[in-house]
Amino acid sequence: MSSRGIRDRVAVVAMGCTPFGEHWDRSADDLVVEATEELYANNPRISRDDVDAYWLATLGSGQSGLTLSKPPLALDYKPVTRVENYCASGSEAFRNACYAVASGAYDRVMAVGVEKLKDSGFSGLLRGGDPPADGTAAELSLTAPAAFSLLDPAYCARYGVDPSDFRQAMTHIAWKNHHNGALNSKAQFRSEVSKEKIESAPLVAGRLGVFDCSGVSDGAACA
Amino acid sequence: MAVLADVIVGRPGSTDESGGGGDGAAAFVFGPEIDAVAKVVEFASVTDEILDRWRTPGSNSGAQWEERFGLDRYTPLVERVIEDVLEAAQTSRVDHAVLVSSNSAVTKKASALVRCADTVSISPLGYAGAASVGVAWRMPGSSRAGREHPGPLGCRWRGRNSSPGDRPDRSRSSTSPGYRATRGGSTGLLPDLSDVEGSAGPGAPPRRPEPDRVSGPAAARSGRWKFALSGSRCEKCGFVHLPPVRVCKDCGVVDRMAVESLAGHSGSVATYTVDRLAYSPAPPVVDAVVDFDDGGRFTFEVADADPSALSVGARVETVFRRLNTADGVHNYFWKVRVQ
């Protein structure tokens, strides 16, 4: 077994990204166009014709490469590979785009991620399209926040951490994340939140409150 | 005379049921100005077409899209209609404004949305459908909701502060056959949802899709697992797999497994959670990761759950229950119960 890195063989030469938020007025297609147009606007020396192939990441906002090639970007004769890997889908498209350049197969490729979660009307993340099954998989009936919240009692019990100390650490993380978000013009939540507000927020799952769980959002990014 | 009347029935735990909705009626008599208690100075209207509220004739209750979407669409309408009516009346301020909406996110922001008025009031009994605007209408100065509207406008309503005899029989609507079919829960008892811990805000059940229907072929293939809780014990290293697998997770050996049922066995809780977001006929979902005494780990829903009785190390036993029903198909499987 061997694994060889691709260090120094690929460079990111341009990026684009939409703001994240509840974009009731914009479709997934709009978000894709907005992100890629920002990329071209900020990098006038790069044109659409320079991009040889695309990797597209989406969990539930489209199917197949058509999500990119058919209406939004009107791509002809450019291969689009759609990847899906839960919350790591965007990283997965990025990683595979890097390998495409590193292998020498292409000179220039684009990774695009898009998600339009707010159109469903449901709370939280929907996987959508679960394969037909025997109805016994507990992991699939739990929501993502609940699955992560299982770590809290187990960690405290295993390492002898006082639950209130653990809660304080989680509060600090949420507080820090909102502090950083306030500095980011494209973040969904752009205000600082006090630790008292974080700790008294309604619970979502286990001891995770609304500030401990990521917001459901619409957005797109490309590189 | 114009009569406005409506009855709003919400699903158990919904905003409509728990205070956001009300039943009411109001009547207005139109006549010569000399007898009038009020006179229409100007009016304006703006419309839009969105899916915010819907209810099919004959259904027990209405449904609503995520409220923030409606708020986003109603806000510019409110702003525009205020602008239009003020312009028509050639004024920039009013003493009092009444704002009614089927969307509680809109009424929550009433004061912020109607900045041209010194005071703003909303329907005293929540959204009351067609009757909302009638019951919300108050004479200037009577900004507090009374038990019964004094009503120079001929408006009468009975709200949540009515005496018990006047109270609409909500328990009847929430135990009608339509609800019983979906709310059975694991015990067959109707849970009292009025004090469900931690639902997302008072009276707002999570908006989550219902589970998928069980697949007949998949359930048939896994019959011993699904109905007898049979896992597989590796004959080489002894590791117990739940559900059964062919490749040992521990030692990697292939197809050397013995079937072993854990039905009726006991175990200890490795960790647990209360999932306030997940769909369940008996919310909230309480789940526990269980380590069986003779090996094997699985994540079960906890039956008859009292979250405060759970802790890491708590002793549990398996029980056969109905997890949910989708498309008329009952999904039976195992849960655990605290011993």
XYZ file of C-alpha atoms in Angstrom:
562
model
C 0.000 0.000 0.000
C 1.331 3.381 -0.851
C 0.044 6.910 -1.023
C 1.901 9.634 -2.864
C 0.924 13.226 -2.319
C 0.437 15.809 -5.062
C 2.136 18.663 -3.241
C 3.251 21.595 -5.425
C 1.720 20.096 -8.543
C -1.578 22.021 -8.539
C -2.385 25.667 -7.811
C -5.672 27.422 -7.188
C -5.648 30.308 -9.663
C -9.139 31.762 -9.206
C -12.111 31.510 -6.869
C -15.689 32.685 -6.609
C -18.272 32.436 -3.846
C -21.784 33.670 -3.132
C -22.910 34.957 0.223
C -24.528 32.207 2.311
C -28.043 32.635 3.617
C -31.742 32.260 2.960
C -31.801 33.197 -0.703
C -35.533 32.833 -1.315
C -35.160 34.841 -4.514
C -32.381 32.759 -6.102
C -32.344 29.223 -7.503
C -29.450 26.754 -7.464
C -28.822 27.778 -11.076
C -28.616 31.429 -10.047
C -26.150 30.600 -7.288
C -23.900 28.641 -9.676
C -23.883 31.528 -12.139
C -23.255 34.055 -9.369
C -20.239 32.144 -8.020
C -18.645 31.504 -11.409
C -19.295 35.054 -12.601
C -17.501 36.371 -9.528
C -14.564 34.118 -10.389
C -14.326 35.481 -13.937
C -14.944 39.073 -12.846
C -12.067 38.924 -10.367
C -9.765 37.151 -12.804
C -10.152 38.767 -16.214
C -7.284 36.739 -17.694
C -9.287 33.540 -17.272
C -12.173 32.806 -19.602
C -14.739 30.037 -19.783
C -12.886 28.488 -22.710
C -9.815 27.930 -20.542
C -11.634 25.443 -18.318
C -11.276 21.899 -19.674
C -13.433 19.925 -17.229
C -15.660 20.387 -14.185
C -16.220 18.626 -10.897
C -19.567 19.412 -9.298
C -20.506 18.789 -5.663
C -24.071 18.787 -4.439
C -25.812 16.708 -1.798
C -29.397 17.304 -2.771
C -29.686 20.300 -5.059
C -29.272 18.551 -8.369
C -28.511 15.292 -10.086
C -25.699 14.362 -12.447
C -23.453 16.754 -14.327
C -26.541 18.306 -15.900
C -26.846 20.364 -12.699
C -23.954 22.401 -14.075
C -23.948 21.859 -17.793
C -27.564 22.228 -18.678
C -29.235 25.142 -17.708
C -26.860 27.216 -15.605
C -23.516 27.253 -17.419
C -24.595 25.988 -20.878
C -21.494 23.831 -21.201
C -20.869 22.008 -24.455
C -18.257 19.289 -24.871
C -16.902 19.765 -21.340
C -17.106 16.764 -19.036
C -18.838 17.353 -15.689
C -18.405 14.815 -12.882
C -20.882 15.055 -10.041
C -19.687 13.863 -6.621
C -21.601 13.478 -3.374
C -20.033 12.749 -0.005
C -22.323 14.271 2.652
C -20.883 17.432 4.213
C -17.520 16.719 2.559
C -19.003 16.911 -0.952
C -17.402 20.272 -1.737
C -13.993 19.102 -0.500
C -14.443 15.958 -2.553
C -15.051 17.885 -5.777
C -12.057 20.083 -4.977
C -9.842 17.056 -4.265
C -10.808 15.254 -7.445
C -10.295 18.405 -9.507
C -6.791 18.620 -8.047
C -6.072 15.017 -9.019
C -7.289 15.705 -12.559
C -4.665 18.442 -12.965
C -1.949 16.561 -11.061
C -2.387 13.530 -13.292
C -1.668 15.641 -16.348
C -5.037 14.838 -17.885
C -6.079 18.520 -17.911
C -4.338 21.875 -17.663
C -7.180 23.732 -15.982
C -10.354 22.464 -14.333
C -13.021 23.906 -12.099
C -14.559 22.546 -8.899
C -18.032 23.893 -8.140
C -20.163 23.274 -5.080
C -23.793 24.337 -4.813
C -26.513 23.726 -2.270
C -30.045 25.101 -2.164
C -31.406 23.801 1.118
C -34.023 26.408 1.915
C -36.474 25.403 -0.810
C -37.524 22.200 0.978
C -39.476 23.930 3.744
C -38.162 21.366 6.237
C -35.974 22.075 9.234
C -32.395 20.896 9.190
C -30.629 18.909 6.524
C -32.413 16.377 4.340
C -30.409 13.626 2.748
C -33.096 12.865 0.219
C -33.085 9.815 -1.955
C -32.246 7.264 0.720
C -32.217 3.835 -0.932
C -35.237 1.618 -0.181
C -34.415 -0.298 2.997
C -35.720 -2.596 5.714
C -36.502 0.284 8.086
C -34.058 -0.719 10.813
C -31.174 1.737 10.387
C -31.250 3.920 13.483
C -28.509 6.120 12.124
C -30.737 7.097 9.219
C -33.656 8.082 11.432
C -31.515 10.331 13.605
C -30.894 13.826 12.323
C -27.319 15.016 11.857
C -27.289 17.143 15.039
C -28.534 14.144 17.032
C -25.884 11.853 15.584
C -23.165 14.330 16.592
C -24.731 14.938 19.998
C -24.129 11.270 20.871
C -20.462 12.144 21.322
C -21.123 14.404 24.331
C -22.216 11.892 27.009
C -19.820 9.255 25.665
C -16.824 11.606 25.723
C -17.617 12.897 29.200
C -18.014 9.359 30.544
C -14.910 7.957 28.892
C -12.495 10.760 29.771
C -14.007 11.810 33.092
C -14.889 15.319 31.879
C -17.385 17.250 33.969
C -20.455 17.811 31.752
C -20.573 21.502 32.685
C -16.927 21.921 31.591
C -17.798 20.181 28.328
C -20.764 22.501 27.837
C -18.490 25.493 28.438
C -16.096 24.251 25.762
C -18.943 23.829 23.259
C -20.210 27.315 24.141
C -16.753 28.748 23.512
C -16.685 27.098 20.073
C -20.064 28.548 19.085
C -19.052 31.962 20.454
C -15.780 31.845 18.506
C -17.528 30.764 15.317
C -19.961 33.671 15.500
C -17.077 36.039 16.235
C -15.379 34.847 13.048
C -18.635 34.949 11.090
C -19.105 38.590 12.030
C -15.845 39.332 10.211
C -16.808 37.440 7.047
C -18.897 39.373 4.551
C -20.189 36.126 3.021
C -21.144 34.361 6.248
C -24.786 33.481 6.937
C -24.709 34.792 10.514
C -22.822 38.039 10.889
C -23.396 39.027 14.487
C -21.554 38.094 17.632
C -23.576 36.112 20.154
C -23.059 36.213 23.889
C -22.178 33.047 25.769
C -25.291 33.476 27.903
C -27.483 33.477 24.787
C -25.721 30.401 23.411
C -26.227 28.469 26.648
C -29.885 29.397 27.017
C -30.808 28.673 23.391
C -33.505 26.096 22.558
C -32.090 22.581 22.348
C -31.931 20.761 19.021
C -30.516 17.405 20.067
C -29.004 16.190 23.307
C -27.266 19.193 24.788
C -26.667 20.833 21.414
C -28.623 24.071 21.098
C -29.402 26.056 17.987
C -26.082 27.927 18.182
C -24.136 24.659 18.376
C -25.618 23.409 15.098
C -24.807 24.777 11.678
C -27.457 26.873 10.000
C -29.284 25.602 6.949
C -28.227 27.755 4.058
C -28.120 28.404 0.326
C -24.888 29.137 -1.485
C -22.337 28.184 -4.116
C -18.574 28.378 -4.455
C -16.052 27.534 -7.134
C -12.304 27.331 -7.650
C -74.294 43.177 7.265
C -71.016 41.401 6.672
C -70.208 38.421 8.879
C -66.721 36.958 9.177
C -66.274 33.633 10.951
C -63.671 30.911 11.077
C -62.425 27.986 13.120
C -58.719 27.182 13.159
C -57.715 23.669 14.164
C -54.012 22.926 14.383
C -52.153 19.656 14.443
C -51.117 18.629 17.948
C -48.322 20.858 19.154
C -48.562 23.227 16.212
C -48.603 26.996 16.479
C -52.250 27.018 15.410
C -53.191 24.679 18.230
C -51.041 26.109 20.978
C -52.094 29.723 20.843
C -51.198 31.024 17.394
C -54.655 30.221 16.064
C -58.127 31.017 17.323
C -61.815 30.656 16.576
C -63.874 33.764 16.148
C -66.530 35.717 14.378
C -67.208 39.380 13.735
C -70.075 41.229 12.079
C -70.234 44.668 10.572
C -73.344 46.626 9.730
C -73.029 49.173 6.977
C -75.340 52.151 6.906
C -75.705 55.921 6.706
C -72.774 57.868 8.026
C -74.858 59.533 10.729
C -75.218 56.251 12.628
C -71.684 55.045 12.027
C -69.171 54.197 14.735
C -66.442 54.349 12.129
C -65.942 55.685 8.664
C -63.605 54.371 5.996
C -61.313 57.184 4.955
C -59.249 55.410 2.332
C -58.206 51.912 1.461
C -55.516 50.183 -0.565
C -54.709 46.604 -1.427
C -51.734 44.688 -2.797
C -51.690 40.989 -3.595
C -49.168 38.290 -4.323
C -49.433 34.555 -4.913
C -47.295 32.368 -2.645
C -47.633 29.001 -0.939
C -47.699 29.971 2.727
C -50.861 28.369 4.121
C -53.041 25.607 2.818
C -55.849 23.352 3.947
C -57.884 21.011 1.830
C -61.649 20.953 2.442
C -62.446 18.246 4.960
C -58.983 18.009 6.473
C -58.716 18.457 10.215
C -56.050 21.071 10.156
C -54.155 23.458 7.998
C -50.490 23.448 7.143
C -47.917 26.162 6.759
C -44.669 26.665 4.910
C -41.590 27.725 6.851
C -42.629 31.066 8.331
C -39.529 33.029 7.418
C -40.243 32.528 3.729
C -43.666 34.117 4.157
C -42.177 36.934 6.197
C -39.734 37.635 3.390
C -42.556 37.879 0.858
C -45.139 39.673 3.002
C -42.781 42.386 4.239
C -42.574 44.342 0.955
C -46.344 43.954 0.506
C -46.993 45.452 3.931
C -44.609 48.295 3.208
C -46.214 49.014 -0.140
C -49.816 48.877 1.019
C -49.039 51.263 3.882
C -47.374 53.631 1.461
C -50.369 53.451 -0.878
C -53.027 54.027 1.763
C -51.145 56.878 3.425
C -50.703 58.521 0.076
C -54.399 58.121 -0.720
C -55.331 59.586 2.661
C -52.715 62.321 2.281
C -51.130 61.718 5.646
C -47.887 60.305 6.945
C -48.929 58.973 10.338
C -51.867 57.293 12.016
C -52.756 56.879 15.672
C -53.321 53.166 15.597
C -52.855 50.295 13.172
C -54.155 46.746 13.155
C -52.076 44.082 11.469
C -53.408 40.568 10.890
C -51.607 37.746 9.155
C -51.825 34.011 8.749
C -48.079 34.049 9.296
C -47.035 34.476 12.920
C -43.562 35.685 11.920
C -45.321 38.701 10.412
C -47.470 39.462 13.446
C -44.450 39.058 15.737
C -42.835 41.937 13.886
C -46.018 44.034 13.756
C -44.535 47.128 15.399
C -41.413 47.050 13.245
C -43.423 46.564 10.062
C -45.938 49.351 10.723
C -43.772 52.268 11.721
C -46.289 54.935 10.699
C -48.587 54.170 13.652
C -48.251 55.243 17.280
C -49.650 51.906 18.410
C -50.054 48.607 16.573
C -52.218 45.712 17.638
C -52.777 42.218 16.278
C -55.624 39.719 16.539
C -56.172 39.116 20.253
C -56.843 35.433 19.707
C -54.221 34.695 17.109
C -54.886 33.887 13.502
C -58.607 33.308 13.064
C -58.781 32.853 9.318
C -61.418 34.989 7.626
C -62.457 36.406 10.998
C -58.982 37.696 11.849
C -59.394 41.199 10.560
C -62.806 41.518 12.207
C -61.778 40.335 15.637
C -58.554 42.306 15.524
C -60.370 45.530 14.782
C -60.577 47.706 17.825
C -61.654 51.215 18.461
C -58.771 53.596 19.057
C -57.785 53.595 22.697
C -58.956 50.072 23.518
C -55.607 48.519 22.811
C -55.871 45.802 25.435
C -57.708 42.619 24.660
C -60.582 41.982 27.006
C -62.347 38.764 27.750
C -65.070 39.754 25.384
C -64.800 42.652 23.045
C -67.036 45.521 24.173
C -67.755 45.797 20.513
C -69.291 48.966 19.212
C -68.442 47.346 15.915
C -70.489 44.321 16.794
C -67.441 42.120 17.208
C -67.496 39.192 19.611
C -64.865 36.644 20.201
C -63.910 34.042 22.671
C -60.225 33.487 23.060
C -57.858 31.598 25.247
C -58.881 33.535 28.338
C -62.480 32.440 28.100
C -63.979 30.493 30.955
C -63.606 26.724 30.631
C -67.157 26.333 29.464
C -66.507 28.644 26.579
C -63.282 27.054 25.521
C -63.351 25.328 22.176
C -62.994 21.588 22.662
C -59.489 21.202 21.301
C -58.998 17.796 22.865
C -61.749 16.461 20.655
C -60.086 17.635 17.515
C -56.690 16.306 18.514
C -58.011 12.814 19.223
C -60.143 12.487 16.144
C -59.523 9.304 14.127
C -57.278 11.121 11.698
C -54.848 11.951 14.438
C -55.086 8.672 16.244
C -53.845 6.900 13.157
C -50.624 8.869 13.032
C -50.053 9.627 16.674
C -50.218 6.180 18.209
C -46.639 6.167 19.377
C -44.971 3.117 20.764
C -47.379 2.745 23.661
C -50.603 3.305 21.795
C -51.331 6.138 24.207
C -51.866 9.671 23.069
C -48.971 11.726 24.365
C -49.816 15.051 25.913
C -47.842 17.332 23.649
C -48.494 20.464 25.621
C -45.339 19.988 27.652
C -43.098 18.168 25.215
C -39.666 19.215 26.290
C -37.662 21.315 23.919
C -39.790 21.312 20.811
C -38.416 24.090 18.673
C -40.147 26.989 20.341
C -43.428 26.755 22.150
C -45.844 24.598 20.271
C -43.837 24.263 17.083
C -43.150 20.667 16.107
C -40.166 20.238 13.840
C -40.865 20.404 10.131
C -39.455 17.106 8.993
C -40.476 14.709 6.268
C -42.210 11.521 7.251
C -40.110 8.357 6.994
C -39.879 6.281 3.845
C -42.047 3.204 3.400
C -40.280 -0.042 4.315
C -39.125 -1.980 1.252
C -40.802 -5.402 1.039
C -37.834 -7.218 -0.544
C -35.322 -5.555 1.791
C -37.414 -6.468 4.842
C -37.820 -10.051 3.567
C -34.054 -10.448 3.108
C -33.369 -9.181 6.602
C -36.280 -10.957 8.295
C -34.190 -12.642 10.966
C -32.537 -9.365 11.857
C -35.666 -7.244 11.689
C -37.993 -9.575 13.573
C -35.678 -11.709 15.754
C -32.864 -9.181 16.271
C -30.386 -11.721 14.926
C -26.859 -10.516 14.340
C -23.784 -12.459 13.321
C -20.974 -13.664 15.581
C -17.601 -14.163 13.915
C -16.582 -17.789 14.341
C -12.921 -16.812 14.155
C -12.672 -13.909 16.620
C -16.078 -13.811 18.355
C -17.005 -10.230 17.345
C -20.788 -9.684 17.252
C -22.207 -7.625 14.380
C -25.568 -5.835 14.491
C -27.020 -6.063 11.868
C -25.423 -9.247 10.537
C -22.586 -8.837 8.040
C -20.466 -11.192 5.931
C -17.057 -9.573 6.458
C -15.883 -9.379 10.070
C -15.346 -5.803 11.159
C -12.715 -6.900 13.655
C -10.607 -9.541 11.872
C -11.712 -9.255 8.239
C -12.572 -12.925 7.762
C -15.306 -13.533 5.156
C -18.439 -15.694 5.487
C -17.598 -17.349 8.768
C -20.531 -16.097 10.785
C -22.962 -17.763 13.197
C -26.467 -16.327 13.524
C -27.181 -15.109 17.032
C -30.404 -13.530 18.267
C -30.149 -10.814 20.880
C -33.926 -10.531 21.363
C -34.666 -10.336 25.061
C -31.034 -9.685 25.943
C -29.882 -6.852 28.155
C -27.180 -4.296 27.713
C -25.791 -0.992 28.864
C -26.144 2.473 27.399
C -22.874 3.656 25.818
C -24.347 7.054 24.960
C -27.740 8.577 24.247
C -29.495 11.640 22.910
C -32.866 13.331 22.595
C -33.457 14.225 18.947
C -35.905 17.128 18.944
C -35.705 17.508 15.188
C -36.429 13.993 13.952
C -39.813 12.747 12.804
C -41.541 10.392 15.193
C -45.124 9.412 15.922
C -44.178 10.020 19.574
C -41.759 12.956 19.651
C -39.168 13.634 20.749
C -37.073 10.721 19.521
C -34.835 9.350 22.262
C -32.009 7.170 20.997
C -29.406 5.141 22.847
C -26.285 3.342 21.672
C -26.412 -0.002 23.479
C -23.560 -2.413 24.236
C -24.970 -5.896 24.815
C -23.524 -7.931 27.671
C -22.466 -10.748 25.344
C -21.093 -8.455 22.640
C -22.710 -6.377 19.916
C -23.510 -2.672 19.685
C -26.478 -0.985 18.055
C -28.319 2.338 18.168
C -31.924 1.882 19.261
C -34.844 4.169 19.808
C -35.807 4.163 23.484
C -39.388 3.100 24.187
C -41.535 4.698 26.890
C -38.658 7.092 27.239
C -37.975 9.372 30.141
C -34.734 11.088 29.098
C -33.900 11.915 32.709
C -33.760 8.174 33.503
C -31.006 7.678 30.937
C -27.317 7.839 31.673
C -24.161 6.253 30.352
C -24.182 2.773 31.847
C -27.969 2.600 32.363
C -29.352 -0.938 31.978
C -31.780 -1.572 29.134
C -33.628 -4.502 27.599
C -34.988 -5.024 24.090
C -38.688 -4.719 23.234
C -40.469 -5.245 19.906
C -42.325 -2.120 18.829
C -43.713 -0.168 15.912
C -41.279 2.534 14.859
C -43.590 4.327 12.457
C -46.133 3.893 9.693
C -45.611 5.146 6.177
C -47.907 4.660 3.212
C -50.023 2.375 5.395
C -47.072 0.076 6.085
C -46.222 -0.444 9.755
C -42.515 -0.576 10.409
C -41.972 -3.000 13.283
C -38.539 -3.324 14.824
C -36.812 -3.386 18.161
C -36.432 -0.641 20.681
C -34.899 -0.725 24.134
C -36.521 0.071 27.455
C -34.806 1.174 30.638
C -34.878 -1.681 33.169
